C-alpha positions in Angstrom: 0.0 0.0 0.0 1.2 3.5 -0.8 -0.3 5.9 1.7 -0.8 9.7 1.6 2.6 10.4 3.2 4.4 8.6 0.4 5.3 5.7 2.6 5.4 2.3 0.8 4.3 -0.5 3.2 5.4 -3.9 2.1 3.8 -7.2 3.1 6.9 -8.1 5.1 6.1 -5.1 7.4 9.0 -3.1 6.0 8.2 0.6 5.3 10.0 2.5 2.6 9.8 6.3 2.9 9.9 8.1 -0.4 11.5 11.6 -0.6 9.7 14.6 -2.0 11.5 14.4 -5.3 10.5 10.8 -5.8 7.4 9.9 -7.8 5.9 6.4 -8.3 4.1 6.0 -11.6 1.5 3.3 -12.4 0.2 2.6 -15.8 -2.9 0.4 -15.8 -4.5 -1.1 -19.0 -7.9 -1.2 -17.2 -9.3 -0.7 -13.7 -10.7 -4.2 -13.4 -8.5 -5.0 -10.3 -8.7 -1.5 -8.8 -11.2 0.0 -6.3 -12.0 3.8 -6.1 -9.7 3.8 -3.0 -6.8 2.6 -5.1 -7.4 5.1 -7.8 -7.6 8.1 -5.3 -4.6 6.8 -3.3 -2.3 6.4 -6.3 -3.5 9.8 -7.7 -4.2 8.4 -11.2 -4.2 10.8 -14.2 -6.0 9.6 -17.3 -4.2 10.5 -20.6 -6.3 10.0 -23.7 -4.3 8.9 -26.7 -5.9 11.5 -28.8 -4.4 14.2 -26.6 -0.9 13.0 -27.5 -1.6 11.8 -31.1 1.0 10.2 -33.4 2.7 13.3 -34.8 5.6 13.3 -32.2 6.5 9.8 -33.3 6.9 11.0 -36.9 8.9 14.1 -36.0 11.5 12.0 -34.1 11.7 9.4 -36.8 12.1 12.0 -39.6 15.4 13.0 -38.0 16.7 9.4 -38.6 16.1 9.3 -42.4 18.9 8.0 -44.6 21.1 10.8 -46.0 19.7 10.2 -49.5 16.2 11.1 -48.4 17.0 14.0 -46.1 16.3 16.7 -48.8 12.8 15.2 -49.1 11.9 15.3 -45.4 9.0 17.7 -45.9 7.6 15.7 -48.8 7.7 12.5 -46.7 6.1 14.3 -43.8 3.3 15.4 -46.2 2.6 11.8 -47.2 1.8 11.0 -43.6 -0.6 13.9 -43.3 -2.3 13.0 -46.6 -2.8 9.2 -46.2 -2.3 8.1 -42.6 -5.2 9.7 -40.7 -7.9 8.7 -43.1 -6.5 5.2 -43.5 -6.4 4.6 -39.7 -9.9 6.1 -39.2 -11.2 3.9 -42.0 -9.8 0.7 -40.5 -11.1 1.6 -37.0 -14.6 2.4 -38.2 -15.2 0.3 -41.3 -13.2 -2.9 -41.0 -13.0 -5.9 -38.7 -9.6 -6.1 -36.9 -9.3 -9.6 -35.3 -6.4 -8.6 -33.0 -6.9 -4.9 -31.9 -4.1 -2.5 -32.8 -4.0 1.1 -31.5 -3.1 4.1 -33.8 0.3 4.5 -32.0 1.1 0.9 -32.8 0.0 1.3 -36.4 2.4 4.3 -36.8 5.3 2.4 -35.1 4.7 -0.6 -37.5 4.6 1.7 -40.5 7.9 3.4 -39.6 9.7 0.0 -39.0 8.4 -1.3 -42.3 9.3 1.9 -44.2 12.9 1.7 -42.9 13.1 -1.9 -43.8 12.0 -1.5 -47.4 14.2 1.6 -47.9 17.2 -0.3 -46.5 16.6 -3.2 -48.8 16.1 -0.9 -51.9 19.2 1.2 -51.2 21.3 -1.9 -50.6 20.4 -3.8 -53.7 19.2 -1.6 -56.5 20.7 1.1 -58.7 18.6 3.7 -60.3 16.6 4.3 -57.1 18.1 7.8 -56.8 16.6 9.0 -60.1 13.2 10.1 -58.8 13.3 10.0 -55.0 9.9 11.5 -54.5 8.3 8.7 -56.6 10.4 6.2 -54.7 9.3 7.6 -51.3 5.7 7.6 -52.3 5.8 4.0 -53.5 7.6 2.8 -50.4 5.2 4.7 -48.1 2.1 3.3 -49.8 3.5 -0.3 -49.5 4.4 0.3 -45.8 0.9 1.7 -45.2 -0.7 -1.3 -46.9 1.3 -3.8 -44.8 1.0 -2.0 -41.4 -2.5 -0.3 -41.2 -3.9 -2.5 -44.0 -2.4 -5.8 -42.8 -4.4 -6.0 -39.6 -7.9 -6.4 -41.2 -9.8 -9.5 -42.3 -10.4 -10.7 -45.9 -13.5 -8.5 -46.4 -11.7 -5.5 -44.8 -8.8 -5.8 -47.3 -11.2 -5.3 -50.2 -12.8 -2.3 -48.5 -9.4 -0.8 -47.5 -8.1 -1.2 -51.1 -11.1 0.6 -52.5 -10.8 3.5 -50.1 -7.0 3.8 -50.6 -7.5 4.0 -54.3 -10.0 6.9 -53.8 -7.4 8.7 -51.7 -4.5 8.1 -54.1 -6.6 9.3 -57.1 -8.2 12.1 -55.1 -11.3 11.4 -57.2 -14.7 10.1 -56.0 -14.2 11.1 -52.4 -17.2 13.3 -52.4 -19.5 10.3 -53.0 -17.8 8.3 -50.2 -19.9 8.2 -47.0 -16.9 6.8 -45.1 -14.7 9.8 -46.2 -17.5 12.3 -45.3 -17.6 10.7 -41.9 -13.8 11.1 -41.5 -14.0 14.8 -42.5 -16.7 15.4 -39.9 -14.4 14.0 -37.2 -11.3 15.7 -38.7 -12.3 19.2 -40.0 -8.7 20.3 -40.2 -7.9 17.7 -42.9 -7.4 19.3 -46.3 -7.1 16.3 -48.7 -7.1 18.4 -52.0 -4.1 20.5 -50.9 -2.2 17.5 -49.6 -3.0 15.2 -52.6 -0.8 17.2 -55.1 1.7 14.4 -55.1 3.9 12.7 -57.7 0.9 10.5 -58.6 2.4 7.0 -58.9 0.3 4.7 -61.2 -1.4 2.4 -58.7 -2.0 -1.3 -59.5 -4.9 -2.3 -61.8 -8.3 -2.7 -60.2 -8.9 -6.4 -60.8 -6.8 -7.1 -57.7 -6.2 -5.4 -54.4 -3.2 -3.3 -53.6 -2.1 -6.2 -51.2 -1.5 -8.3 -54.4 1.2 -6.0 -55.7 4.6 -4.8 -54.4 6.5 -1.6 -55.2 9.6 -2.3 -57.3 12.0 0.5 -56.7 14.2 -0.2 -59.7 11.2 0.1 -62.1 9.5 2.8 -59.9 6.2 0.9 -60.5 3.9 -1.8 -59.0 4.5 -5.4 -60.0 2.6 -8.6 -59.0 4.2 -10.6 -56.1 4.2 -13.7 -58.3 4.9 -13.6 -62.0 1.8 -14.9 -63.8 4.0 -16.9 -66.1 5.7 -18.7 -63.2 5.0 -22.5 -63.0 6.0 -24.4 -59.9 7.2 -28.0 -60.5 7.3 -30.7 -57.9 10.1 -33.3 -57.9 8.9 -36.8 -59.0 10.0 -38.5 -55.8 8.8 -35.7 -53.4 7.1 -36.7 -50.2 3.4 -35.6 -50.3 3.4 -34.0 -46.8 6.5 -32.0 -47.7 5.0 -30.2 -50.7 4.6 -26.4 -50.3 3.3 -24.7 -53.5 4.2 -21.0 -53.5 1.3 -18.7 -53.9 0.9 -14.9 -53.7 0.2 -15.4 -49.9 3.3 -17.4 -49.1 5.6 -15.2 -51.3 4.5 -11.9 -49.7 4.5 -13.2 -46.2 8.0 -14.6 -46.7 9.2 -11.3 -48.0 7.6 -9.2 -45.2 8.9 -11.5 -42.4 12.4 -11.4 -43.9 12.5 -7.6 -44.3 11.4 -7.0 -40.7 13.5 -9.8 -39.1 16.7 -8.9 -40.9 16.4 -5.4 -39.5 15.7 -6.1 -35.9 11.9 -6.1 -36.0 9.5 -8.6 -34.3 6.7 -10.2 -36.2 3.3 -11.4 -35.0 1.2 -13.5 -37.4 -2.5 -13.8 -36.6 -5.3 -15.5 -38.5 -7.7 -18.4 -38.4 -6.7 -22.1 -38.3 -5.4 -23.3 -41.7 -4.2 -19.9 -43.0 -0.6 -21.1 -42.9 0.8 -19.1 -40.1 3.1 -21.7 -38.5 4.0 -23.3 -41.9 5.0 -19.9 -43.3 7.3 -19.2 -40.3 8.8 -22.7 -40.0 9.5 -23.0 -43.7 11.0 -19.6 -43.9 14.7 -19.6 -44.9 15.6 -17.7 -41.7 14.0 -20.5 -39.6 15.2 -23.5 -41.6 18.6 -23.7 -40.0 20.3 -23.4 -43.4 22.1 -20.2 -42.6 24.6 -20.6 -39.8 24.4 -17.0 -38.5 20.7 -17.6 -37.5 19.8 -19.9 -34.6 16.2 -21.1 -34.0 14.4 -21.5 -30.6 10.9 -23.0 -30.9 8.2 -22.6 -28.2 4.7 -24.1 -28.3 2.4 -22.5 -25.8 -0.6 -24.3 -24.3 -3.1 -23.5 -21.5 -0.7 -25.0 -18.9 2.4 -23.2 -20.0 4.1 -21.3 -17.1 6.4 -18.4 -17.0 9.3 -20.3 -15.3 9.1 -23.0 -17.9 9.2 -20.4 -20.7 12.2 -18.6 -19.2 14.1 -21.8 -18.6 13.6 -23.1 -22.2 15.0 -19.8 -23.7 17.9 -19.6 -21.1 18.9 -23.2 -21.8 19.3 -22.5 -25.5 21.6 -19.5 -25.0 25.3 -19.3 -24.1 26.8 -17.2 -21.3 28.6 -14.3 -23.1 29.9 -12.7 -19.9 28.7 -12.2 -16.4 25.0 -11.4 -16.4 24.7 -11.6 -20.2 23.2 -14.4 -22.3 23.1 -14.8 -26.0 23.5 -17.1 -29.0 27.0 -18.0 -30.2 29.0 -14.9 -31.0 28.2 -13.4 -34.4 24.8 -15.0 -34.7 21.2 -14.0 -33.9 18.6 -16.3 -32.3 15.0 -16.1 -33.6 12.5 -17.3 -31.0 9.3 -18.6 -32.6 6.3 -18.8 -30.2 3.4 -20.7 -31.6 -0.1 -20.3 -30.1 1.0 -17.2 -28.2 -2.5 -16.5 -26.7 -3.1 -20.0 -25.4 -1.8 -19.8 -21.8 -4.6 -19.6 -19.1 -5.1 -16.2 -17.4 -4.2 -16.1 -13.7 -6.4 -14.6 -11.0 -5.8 -11.0 -12.0 -6.2 -11.5 -15.7 -2.5 -11.6 -16.7 -0.8 -14.4 -18.7 2.5 -15.1 -16.9 4.4 -16.6 -20.0 3.4 -13.6 -22.0 4.4 -11.2 -19.2 7.9 -12.8 -19.0 8.4 -12.3 -22.7 7.1 -8.7 -22.4 9.7 -8.1 -19.7 12.4 -8.9 -22.2 10.7 -6.6 -24.8 10.6 -3.7 -22.3 13.8 -4.3 -20.3 16.0 -6.6 -22.5 16.3 -9.2 -19.8 14.9 -11.0 -16.8 16.0 -12.2 -13.3 17.9 -15.4 -12.8 15.7 -16.9 -10.1 18.2 -18.9 -8.2 20.4 -16.0 -7.3 17.9 -13.1 -7.8 20.4 -11.4 -10.2 19.4 -9.6 -13.4 20.4 -11.2 -16.7 20.5 -9.4 -20.0 19.6 -11.3 -23.1 21.2 -10.0 -26.3 21.0 -10.8 -30.1 17.5 -12.4 -29.9 14.3 -11.5 -31.8 10.8 -12.8 -31.6 8.3 -14.2 -34.1 4.9 -15.3 -32.8 1.7 -16.9 -34.2 -1.8 -17.0 -32.8 -5.4 -17.6 -33.7 -8.2 -15.1 -33.0 -9.5 -15.0 -29.4 -12.2 -17.6 -28.7 -12.3 -21.1 -27.3 -9.1 -21.7 -25.4 -7.5 -18.6 -26.9 -7.6 -15.3 -25.1 -6.9 -11.6 -25.8 -3.3 -10.8 -25.0 -2.2 -7.6 -23.4 -1.9 -4.6 -25.7 1.4 -3.8 -24.0 2.9 -6.8 -25.6 1.3 -6.4 -29.0 2.8 -3.0 -29.3 6.3 -4.4 -29.8 5.3 -6.3 -33.0 4.5 -5.7 -36.6 1.2 -7.5 -36.9 0.3 -9.4 -40.1 -3.1 -10.9 -40.3 -3.2 -14.0 -42.5 -6.4 -14.2 -44.4 -7.9 -17.5 -45.8 -6.5 -18.5 -49.2 -8.4 -17.0 -52.2 -10.0 -19.4 -54.7 -7.2 -18.6 -57.2 -4.6 -19.6 -54.7 -6.4 -22.8 -53.7 -6.8 -23.7 -57.4 -3.1 -23.1 -58.0 -2.0 -25.2 -55.0 -4.3 -28.2 -55.7 -4.0 -28.2 -59.5 -0.2 -28.3 -59.1 -0.4 -31.2 -56.7 -3.0 -33.1 -58.6 -1.1 -32.7 -61.9 2.0 -34.0 -60.2 0.1 -37.0 -58.7 -1.5 -37.9 -62.1 1.8 -37.6 -63.9 3.8 -39.5 -61.3 1.4 -42.4 -61.5 1.1 -42.6 -65.3 -2.6 -41.9 -65.6 -4.1 -41.7 -69.1 -4.2 -38.4 -70.9 -8.0 -38.2 -70.6 -7.8 -38.5 -66.8 -4.9 -36.0 -66.6 -6.9 -33.3 -68.5 -9.6 -33.5 -65.8 -7.4 -32.0 -63.0 -8.6 -28.4 -63.5 -12.3 -29.3 -63.5 -11.9 -31.6 -60.5 -10.2 -28.9 -58.4 -12.7 -26.2 -59.5 -15.6 -28.6 -58.5 -14.1 -29.4 -55.2 -13.5 -25.7 -54.3 -17.1 -25.0 -55.4 -18.5 -27.7 -53.1 -16.3 -26.5 -50.2 -17.4 -22.9 -50.6 -21.0 -24.1 -50.7 -20.6 -26.1 -47.5 -18.8 -23.3 -45.7 -21.6 -20.8 -46.6 -24.6 -23.0 -45.9 -23.7 -25.6 -43.3 -22.6 -23.3 -40.6 -21.4 -24.8 -37.2 -24.4 -23.8 -35.1 -24.9 -25.3 -31.6 -27.7 -27.5 -32.9 -25.2 -29.2 -35.4 
């Protein structure tokens, strides 16, 4: 208990007197475990996020731009003012976000991704420097799509794409009820003045902006997968080892690589069967093929405890020096946590395994329990995967989510499913020497199967009665 005289009374009976200059600050996510007496005693001050806003984040970040982009600081700042507020407002009001993300977290994710794409482009391409404003706009739109636009579900992606196109073209916004709603809440926004940009040609309308990536060398948008690309399966391949690349697997691989190679942490969310764990485990950084990257795998369940989590990670790391643990010198350890939101909540609503991982995120270490000494953990990064809350899965604390770039995996499109199963069926019919007439049926067979599946998914819903 902290009383009015700034005396901290511990359970052991010890009393710690705090001096006038000392302040103890508490930050509560909610007040479920606090009574009015606690609130008045601690002297809580509520700070609404809208009072702080996201602009300070941008101002600090703009000071860290690469030397090449420094002359275009004002232009890049204008891109934020033009596209970011309406995009965040639209996602919050018009889209379903399975794992909640706050505006500050969206901005942090966007900045991390922008830095990663720029670093990759400047490191591997020539010709980027020819039109830096066009380059900055393309990178910004891609980073916006895969930060703010990556947290929504499948239907939300279509809506986000349509709204982003309206903003980029600065046409048709008058007829958009969603944009009118945004202007009512943000009267200071002047879209017409801000939209006088380079005007990069955006991808064609038959697909969403998520289906294209910005190619800095060409200064244009290109598909993630070349339409002419044909994947071939080896004749003696094991059936359960086949992974057919689709637009989903290719872009997720690329996003995870860009963030992980530049110190970011990635959280993959999505329904069962959307390929979260497979995408991470099959990733080149997680396969063990490259010596400088070590892998630590954790599978959370309802019974997982914080001590067990800490011990597993500690046991896989070496002692670098006194009080410092890490992977072998010169390497980075990637810790993959599957089913992150499975651990049961304790009495006060926290999940101890998640809290111990959050302690590393906030303080870069944790306490060695046997000696009560602090240990720093260096050269490690986290990837995590989890399904949406429901059943045994719970909502994890926002304080932990904030450290990640969140990518929501959506169910495979019919085109992706057809590509995967046609490739596998063609391989099967060819390997087993079926007749030509049978081989030619593979496309129709896959199309019929997907049609039946979609029909069942739409009409035979899993209600309590069935």
